[in-house]
Backbone as XML, in Angstrom:
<?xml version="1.0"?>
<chain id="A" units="angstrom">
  <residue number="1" name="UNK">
    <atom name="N" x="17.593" y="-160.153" z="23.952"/>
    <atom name="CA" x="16.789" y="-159.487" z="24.953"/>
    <atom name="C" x="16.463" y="-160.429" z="26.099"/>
  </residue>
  <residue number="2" name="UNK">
    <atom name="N" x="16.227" y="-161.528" z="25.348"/>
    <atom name="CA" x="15.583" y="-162.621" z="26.888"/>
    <atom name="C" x="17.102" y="-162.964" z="27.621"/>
  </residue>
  <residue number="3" name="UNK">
    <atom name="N" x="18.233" y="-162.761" z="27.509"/>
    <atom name="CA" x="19.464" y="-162.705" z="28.246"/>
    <atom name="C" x="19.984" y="-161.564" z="29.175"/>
  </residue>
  <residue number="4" name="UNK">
    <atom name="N" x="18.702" y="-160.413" z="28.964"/>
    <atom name="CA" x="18.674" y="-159.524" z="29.712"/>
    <atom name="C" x="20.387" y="-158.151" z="28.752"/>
  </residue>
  <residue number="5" name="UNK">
    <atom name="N" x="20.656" y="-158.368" z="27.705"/>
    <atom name="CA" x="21.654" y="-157.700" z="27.362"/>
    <atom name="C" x="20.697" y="-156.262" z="26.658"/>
  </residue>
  <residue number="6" name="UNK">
    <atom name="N" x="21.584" y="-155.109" z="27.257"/>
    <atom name="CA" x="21.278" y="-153.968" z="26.530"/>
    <atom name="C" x="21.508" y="-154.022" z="25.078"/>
  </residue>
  <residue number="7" name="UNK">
    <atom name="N" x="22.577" y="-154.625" z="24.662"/>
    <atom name="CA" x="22.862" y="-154.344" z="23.435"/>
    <atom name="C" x="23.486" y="-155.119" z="22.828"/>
  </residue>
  <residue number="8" name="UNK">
    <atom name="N" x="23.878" y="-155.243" z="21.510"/>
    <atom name="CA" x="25.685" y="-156.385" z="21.011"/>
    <atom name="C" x="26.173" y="-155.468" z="20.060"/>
  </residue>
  <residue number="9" name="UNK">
    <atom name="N" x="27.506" y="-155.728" z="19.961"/>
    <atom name="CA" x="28.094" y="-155.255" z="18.937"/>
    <atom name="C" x="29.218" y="-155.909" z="18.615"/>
  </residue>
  <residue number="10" name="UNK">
    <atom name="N" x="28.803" y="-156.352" z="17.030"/>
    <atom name="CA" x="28.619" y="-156.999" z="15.891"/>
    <atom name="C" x="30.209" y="-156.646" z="14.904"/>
  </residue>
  <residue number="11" name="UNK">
    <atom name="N" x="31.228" y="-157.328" z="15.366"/>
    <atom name="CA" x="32.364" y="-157.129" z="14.515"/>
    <atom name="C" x="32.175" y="-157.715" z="13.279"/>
  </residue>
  <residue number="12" name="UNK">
    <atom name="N" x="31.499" y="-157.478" z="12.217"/>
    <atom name="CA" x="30.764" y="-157.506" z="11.048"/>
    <atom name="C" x="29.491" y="-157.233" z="10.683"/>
  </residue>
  <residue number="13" name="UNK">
    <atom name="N" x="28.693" y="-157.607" z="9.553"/>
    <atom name="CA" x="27.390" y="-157.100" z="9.135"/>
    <atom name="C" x="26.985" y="-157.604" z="9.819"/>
  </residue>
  <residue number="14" name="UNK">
    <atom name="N" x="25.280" y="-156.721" z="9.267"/>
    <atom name="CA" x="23.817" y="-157.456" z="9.949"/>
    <atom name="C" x="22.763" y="-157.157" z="8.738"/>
  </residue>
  <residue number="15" name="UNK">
    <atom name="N" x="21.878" y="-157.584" z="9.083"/>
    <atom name="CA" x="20.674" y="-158.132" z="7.523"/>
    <atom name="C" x="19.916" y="-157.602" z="8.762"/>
  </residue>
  <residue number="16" name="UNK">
    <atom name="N" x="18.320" y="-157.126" z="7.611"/>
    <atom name="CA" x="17.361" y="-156.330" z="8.254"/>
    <atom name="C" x="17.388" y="-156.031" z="9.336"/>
  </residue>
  <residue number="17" name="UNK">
    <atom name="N" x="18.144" y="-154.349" z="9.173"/>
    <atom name="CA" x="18.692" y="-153.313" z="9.540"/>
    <atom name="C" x="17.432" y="-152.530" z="10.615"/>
  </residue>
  <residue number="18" name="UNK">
    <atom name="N" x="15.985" y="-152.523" z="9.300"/>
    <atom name="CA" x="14.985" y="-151.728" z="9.645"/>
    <atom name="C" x="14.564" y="-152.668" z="10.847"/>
  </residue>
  <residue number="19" name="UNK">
    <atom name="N" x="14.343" y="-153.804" z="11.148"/>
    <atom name="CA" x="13.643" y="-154.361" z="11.644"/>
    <atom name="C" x="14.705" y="-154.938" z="13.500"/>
  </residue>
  <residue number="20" name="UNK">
    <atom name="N" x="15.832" y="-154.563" z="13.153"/>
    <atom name="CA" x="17.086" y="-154.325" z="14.479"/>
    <atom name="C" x="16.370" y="-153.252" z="15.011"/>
  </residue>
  <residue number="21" name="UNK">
    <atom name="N" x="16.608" y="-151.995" z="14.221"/>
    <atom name="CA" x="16.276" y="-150.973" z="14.626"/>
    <atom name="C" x="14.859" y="-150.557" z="15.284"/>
  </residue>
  <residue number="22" name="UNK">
    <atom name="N" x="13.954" y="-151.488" z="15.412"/>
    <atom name="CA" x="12.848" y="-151.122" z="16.237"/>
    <atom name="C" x="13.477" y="-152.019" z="17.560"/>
  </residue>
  <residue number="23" name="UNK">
    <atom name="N" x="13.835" y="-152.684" z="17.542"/>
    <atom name="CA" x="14.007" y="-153.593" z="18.784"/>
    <atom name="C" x="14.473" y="-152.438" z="20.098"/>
  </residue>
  <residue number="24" name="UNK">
    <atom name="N" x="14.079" y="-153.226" z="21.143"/>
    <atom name="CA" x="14.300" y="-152.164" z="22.612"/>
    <atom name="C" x="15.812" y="-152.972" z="22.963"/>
  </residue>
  <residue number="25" name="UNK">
    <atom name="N" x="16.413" y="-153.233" z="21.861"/>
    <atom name="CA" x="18.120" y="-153.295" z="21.796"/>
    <atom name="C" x="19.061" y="-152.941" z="21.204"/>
  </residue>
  <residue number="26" name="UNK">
    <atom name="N" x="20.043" y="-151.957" z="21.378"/>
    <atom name="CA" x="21.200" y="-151.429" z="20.566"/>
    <atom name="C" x="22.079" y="-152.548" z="20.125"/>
  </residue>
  <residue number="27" name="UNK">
    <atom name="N" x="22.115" y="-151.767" z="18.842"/>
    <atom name="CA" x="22.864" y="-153.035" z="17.927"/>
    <atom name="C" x="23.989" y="-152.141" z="16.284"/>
  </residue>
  <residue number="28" name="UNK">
    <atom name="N" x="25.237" y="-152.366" z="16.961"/>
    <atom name="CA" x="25.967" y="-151.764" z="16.435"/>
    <atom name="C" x="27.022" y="-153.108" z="15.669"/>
  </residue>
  <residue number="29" name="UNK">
    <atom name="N" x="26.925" y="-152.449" z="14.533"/>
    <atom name="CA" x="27.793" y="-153.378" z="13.280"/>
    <atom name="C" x="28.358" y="-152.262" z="12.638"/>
  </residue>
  <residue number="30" name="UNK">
    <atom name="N" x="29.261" y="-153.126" z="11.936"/>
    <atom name="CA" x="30.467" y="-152.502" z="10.966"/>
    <atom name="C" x="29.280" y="-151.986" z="9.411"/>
  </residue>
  <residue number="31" name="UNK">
    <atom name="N" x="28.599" y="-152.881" z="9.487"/>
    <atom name="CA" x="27.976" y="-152.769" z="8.304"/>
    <atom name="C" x="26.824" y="-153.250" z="8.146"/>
  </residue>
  <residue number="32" name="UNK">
    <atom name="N" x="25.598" y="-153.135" z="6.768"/>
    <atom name="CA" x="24.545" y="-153.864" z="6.968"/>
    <atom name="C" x="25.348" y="-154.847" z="5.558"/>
  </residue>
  <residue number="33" name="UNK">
    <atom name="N" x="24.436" y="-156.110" z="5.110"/>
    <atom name="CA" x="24.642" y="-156.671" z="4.035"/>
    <atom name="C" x="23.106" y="-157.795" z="3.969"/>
  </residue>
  <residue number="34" name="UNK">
    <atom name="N" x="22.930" y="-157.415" z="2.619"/>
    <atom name="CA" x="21.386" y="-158.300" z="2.292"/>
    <atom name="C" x="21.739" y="-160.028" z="2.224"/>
  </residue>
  <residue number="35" name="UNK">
    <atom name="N" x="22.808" y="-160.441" z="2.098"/>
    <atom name="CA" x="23.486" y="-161.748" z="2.527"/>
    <atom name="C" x="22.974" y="-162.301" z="3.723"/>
  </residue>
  <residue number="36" name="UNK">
    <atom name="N" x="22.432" y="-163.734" z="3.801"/>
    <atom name="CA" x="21.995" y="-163.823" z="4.974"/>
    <atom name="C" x="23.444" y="-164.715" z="5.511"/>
  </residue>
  <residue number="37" name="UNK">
    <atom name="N" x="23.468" y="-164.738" z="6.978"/>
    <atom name="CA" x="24.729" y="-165.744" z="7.515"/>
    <atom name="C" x="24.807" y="-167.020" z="7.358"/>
  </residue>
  <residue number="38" name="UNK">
    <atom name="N" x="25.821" y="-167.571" z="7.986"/>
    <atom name="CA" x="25.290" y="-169.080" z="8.079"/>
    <atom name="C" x="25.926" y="-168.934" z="9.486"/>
  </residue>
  <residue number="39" name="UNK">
    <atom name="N" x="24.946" y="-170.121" z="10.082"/>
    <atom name="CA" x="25.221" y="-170.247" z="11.914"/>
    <atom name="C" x="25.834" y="-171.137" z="12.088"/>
  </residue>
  <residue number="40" name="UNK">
    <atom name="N" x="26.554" y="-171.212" z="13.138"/>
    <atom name="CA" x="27.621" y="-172.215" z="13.265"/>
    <atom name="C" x="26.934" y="-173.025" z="14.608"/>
  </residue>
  <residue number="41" name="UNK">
    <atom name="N" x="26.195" y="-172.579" z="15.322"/>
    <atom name="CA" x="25.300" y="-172.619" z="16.528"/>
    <atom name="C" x="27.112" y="-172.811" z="17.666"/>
  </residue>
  <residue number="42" name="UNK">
    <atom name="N" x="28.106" y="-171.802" z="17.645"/>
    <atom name="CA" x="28.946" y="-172.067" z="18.810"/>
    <atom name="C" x="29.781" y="-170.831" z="19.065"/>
  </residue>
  <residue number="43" name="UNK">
    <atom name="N" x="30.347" y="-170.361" z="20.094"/>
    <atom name="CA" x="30.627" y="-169.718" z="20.465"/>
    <atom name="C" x="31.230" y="-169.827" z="21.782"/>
  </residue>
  <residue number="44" name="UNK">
    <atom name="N" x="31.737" y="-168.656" z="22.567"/>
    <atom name="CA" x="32.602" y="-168.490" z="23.146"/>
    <atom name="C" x="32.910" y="-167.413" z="24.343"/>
  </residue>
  <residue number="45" name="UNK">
    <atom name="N" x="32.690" y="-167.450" z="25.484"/>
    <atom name="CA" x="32.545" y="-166.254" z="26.394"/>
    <atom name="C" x="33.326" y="-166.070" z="27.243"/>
  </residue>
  <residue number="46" name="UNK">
    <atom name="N" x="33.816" y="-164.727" z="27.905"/>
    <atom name="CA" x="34.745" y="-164.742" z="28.970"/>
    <atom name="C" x="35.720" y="-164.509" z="28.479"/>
  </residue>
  <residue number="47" name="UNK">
    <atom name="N" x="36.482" y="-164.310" z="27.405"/>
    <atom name="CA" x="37.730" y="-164.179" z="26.627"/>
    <atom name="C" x="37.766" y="-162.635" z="26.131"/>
  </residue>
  <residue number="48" name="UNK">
    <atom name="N" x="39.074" y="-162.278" z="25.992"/>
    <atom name="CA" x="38.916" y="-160.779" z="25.386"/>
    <atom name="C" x="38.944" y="-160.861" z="23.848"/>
  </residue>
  <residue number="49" name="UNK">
    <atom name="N" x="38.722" y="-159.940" z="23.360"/>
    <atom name="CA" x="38.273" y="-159.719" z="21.861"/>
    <atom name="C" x="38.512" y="-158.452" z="21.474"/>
  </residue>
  <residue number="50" name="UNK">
    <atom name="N" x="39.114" y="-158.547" z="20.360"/>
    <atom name="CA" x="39.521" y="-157.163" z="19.264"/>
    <atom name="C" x="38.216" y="-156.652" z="18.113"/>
  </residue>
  <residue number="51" name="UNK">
    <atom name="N" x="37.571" y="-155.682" z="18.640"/>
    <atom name="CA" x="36.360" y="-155.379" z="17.112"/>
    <atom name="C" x="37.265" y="-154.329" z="17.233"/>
  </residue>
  <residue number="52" name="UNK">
    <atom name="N" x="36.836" y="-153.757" z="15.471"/>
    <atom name="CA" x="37.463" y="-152.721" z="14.869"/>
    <atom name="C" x="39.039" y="-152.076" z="15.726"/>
  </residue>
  <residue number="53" name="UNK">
    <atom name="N" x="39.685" y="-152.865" z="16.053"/>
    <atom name="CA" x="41.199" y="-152.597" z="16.417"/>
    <atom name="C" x="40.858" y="-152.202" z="18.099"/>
  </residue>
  <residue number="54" name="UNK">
    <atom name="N" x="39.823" y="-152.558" z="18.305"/>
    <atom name="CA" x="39.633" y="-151.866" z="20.249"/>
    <atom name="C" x="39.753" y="-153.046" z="20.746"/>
  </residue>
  <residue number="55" name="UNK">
    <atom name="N" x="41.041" y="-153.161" z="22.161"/>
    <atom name="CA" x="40.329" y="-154.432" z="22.794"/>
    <atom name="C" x="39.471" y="-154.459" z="23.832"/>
  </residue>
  <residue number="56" name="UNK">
    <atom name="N" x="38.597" y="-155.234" z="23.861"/>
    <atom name="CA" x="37.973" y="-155.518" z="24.742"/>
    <atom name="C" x="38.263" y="-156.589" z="26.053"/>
  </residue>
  <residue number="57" name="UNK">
    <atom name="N" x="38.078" y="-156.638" z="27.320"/>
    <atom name="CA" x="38.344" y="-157.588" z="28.149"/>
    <atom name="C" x="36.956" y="-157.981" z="28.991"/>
  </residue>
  <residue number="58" name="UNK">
    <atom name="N" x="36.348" y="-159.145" z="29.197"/>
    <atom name="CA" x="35.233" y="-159.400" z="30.659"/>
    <atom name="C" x="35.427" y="-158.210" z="31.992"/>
  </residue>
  <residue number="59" name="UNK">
    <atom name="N" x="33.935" y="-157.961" z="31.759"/>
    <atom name="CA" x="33.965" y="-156.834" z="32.660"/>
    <atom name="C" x="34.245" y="-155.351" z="32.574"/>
  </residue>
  <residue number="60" name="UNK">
    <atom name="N" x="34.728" y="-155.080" z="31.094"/>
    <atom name="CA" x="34.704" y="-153.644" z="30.802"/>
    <atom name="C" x="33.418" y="-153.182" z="30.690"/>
  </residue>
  <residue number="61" name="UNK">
    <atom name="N" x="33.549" y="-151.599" z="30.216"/>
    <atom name="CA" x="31.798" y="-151.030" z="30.499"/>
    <atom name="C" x="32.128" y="-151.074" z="28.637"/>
  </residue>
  <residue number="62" name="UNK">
    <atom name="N" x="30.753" y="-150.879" z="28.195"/>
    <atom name="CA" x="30.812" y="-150.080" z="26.467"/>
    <atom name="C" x="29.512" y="-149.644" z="26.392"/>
  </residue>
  <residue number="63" name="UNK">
    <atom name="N" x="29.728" y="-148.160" z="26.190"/>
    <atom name="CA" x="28.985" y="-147.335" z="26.385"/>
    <atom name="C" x="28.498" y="-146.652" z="24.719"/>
  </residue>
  <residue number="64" name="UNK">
    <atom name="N" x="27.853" y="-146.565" z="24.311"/>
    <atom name="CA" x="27.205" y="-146.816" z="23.171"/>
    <atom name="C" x="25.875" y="-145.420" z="22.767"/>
  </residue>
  <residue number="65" name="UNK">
    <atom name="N" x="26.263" y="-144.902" z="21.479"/>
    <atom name="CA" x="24.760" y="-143.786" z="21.220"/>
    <atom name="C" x="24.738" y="-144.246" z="19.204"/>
  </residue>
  <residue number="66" name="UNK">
    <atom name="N" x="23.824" y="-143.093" z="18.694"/>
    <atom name="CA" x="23.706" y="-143.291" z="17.542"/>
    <atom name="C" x="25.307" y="-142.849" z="16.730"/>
  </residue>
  <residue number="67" name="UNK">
    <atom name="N" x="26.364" y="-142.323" z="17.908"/>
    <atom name="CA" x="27.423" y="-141.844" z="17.390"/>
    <atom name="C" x="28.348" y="-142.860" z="17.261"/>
  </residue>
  <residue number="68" name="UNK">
    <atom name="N" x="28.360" y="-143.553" z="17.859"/>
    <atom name="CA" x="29.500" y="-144.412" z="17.930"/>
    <atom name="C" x="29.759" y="-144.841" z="19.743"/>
  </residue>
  <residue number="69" name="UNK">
    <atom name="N" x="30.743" y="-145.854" z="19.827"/>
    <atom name="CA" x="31.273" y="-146.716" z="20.987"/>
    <atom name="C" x="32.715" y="-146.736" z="21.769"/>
  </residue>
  <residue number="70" name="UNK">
    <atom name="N" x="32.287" y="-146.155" z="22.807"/>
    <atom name="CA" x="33.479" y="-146.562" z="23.988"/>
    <atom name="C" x="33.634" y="-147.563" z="24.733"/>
  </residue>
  <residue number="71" name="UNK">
    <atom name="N" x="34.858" y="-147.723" z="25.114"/>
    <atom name="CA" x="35.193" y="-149.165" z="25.616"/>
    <atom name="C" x="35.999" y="-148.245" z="27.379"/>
  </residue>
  <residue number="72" name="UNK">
    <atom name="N" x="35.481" y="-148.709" z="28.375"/>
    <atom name="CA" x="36.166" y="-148.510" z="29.432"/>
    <atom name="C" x="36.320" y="-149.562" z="30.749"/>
  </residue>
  <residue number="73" name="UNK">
    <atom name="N" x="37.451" y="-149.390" z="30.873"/>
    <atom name="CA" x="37.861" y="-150.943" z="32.169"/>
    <atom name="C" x="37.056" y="-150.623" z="33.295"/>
  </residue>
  <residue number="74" name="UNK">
    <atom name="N" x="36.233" y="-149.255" z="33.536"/>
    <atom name="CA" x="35.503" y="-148.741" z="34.640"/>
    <atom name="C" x="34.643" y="-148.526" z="34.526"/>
  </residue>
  <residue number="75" name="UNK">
    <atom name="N" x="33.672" y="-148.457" z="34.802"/>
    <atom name="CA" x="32.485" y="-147.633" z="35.036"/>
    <atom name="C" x="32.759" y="-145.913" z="34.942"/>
  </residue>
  <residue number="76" name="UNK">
    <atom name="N" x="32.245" y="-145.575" z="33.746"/>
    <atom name="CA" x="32.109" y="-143.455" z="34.070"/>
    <atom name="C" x="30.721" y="-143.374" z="34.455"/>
  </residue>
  <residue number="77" name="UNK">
    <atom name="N" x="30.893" y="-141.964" z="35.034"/>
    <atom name="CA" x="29.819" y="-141.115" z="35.215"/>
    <atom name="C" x="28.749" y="-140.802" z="33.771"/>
  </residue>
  <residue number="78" name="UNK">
    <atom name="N" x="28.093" y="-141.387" z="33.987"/>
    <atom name="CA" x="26.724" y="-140.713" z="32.914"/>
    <atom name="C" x="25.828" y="-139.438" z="33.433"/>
  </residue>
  <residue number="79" name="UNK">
    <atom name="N" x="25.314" y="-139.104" z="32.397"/>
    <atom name="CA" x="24.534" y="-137.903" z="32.607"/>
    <atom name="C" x="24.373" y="-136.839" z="32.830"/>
  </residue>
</chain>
């Protein structure tokens, strides 16, 4: 939230599910799991990326509800 992001989505689990779910951020995973992670503290930005077989590229839109996620190279019309 303090990065200013609407949302992430999580090409694997997430642990306390209930407590995502109040946050004023959408947060979409493959799965929940009571396993906690281990952090690697590193990462990687600007590169494209494959979740669940979609690719993604910098600068696409992903547009997101309780249904599920689209991936578009443009901006659509909402509403």
């Amino acid at each position: 939230m303090k990065n200013g992001w609407a949302g992430l989505v999580i090409d694997g689990c997430v642990r306390d599910s209930a407590a995502l779910g109040k946050l004023p951020l959408g947060v979409k995973a493959l799965a929940t799991h009571p396993r906690k992670s281990v952090k690697l503290s590193s990462g990687q930005k600007d590169l494209p990326i494959r979740v669940a077989g979609c690719e993604l590229h910098p600068g696409d839109w992903l547009y997101a509800d309780k249904d599920g996620v689209i991936v578009s190279a443009r901006e659509l019309a909402t509403g």
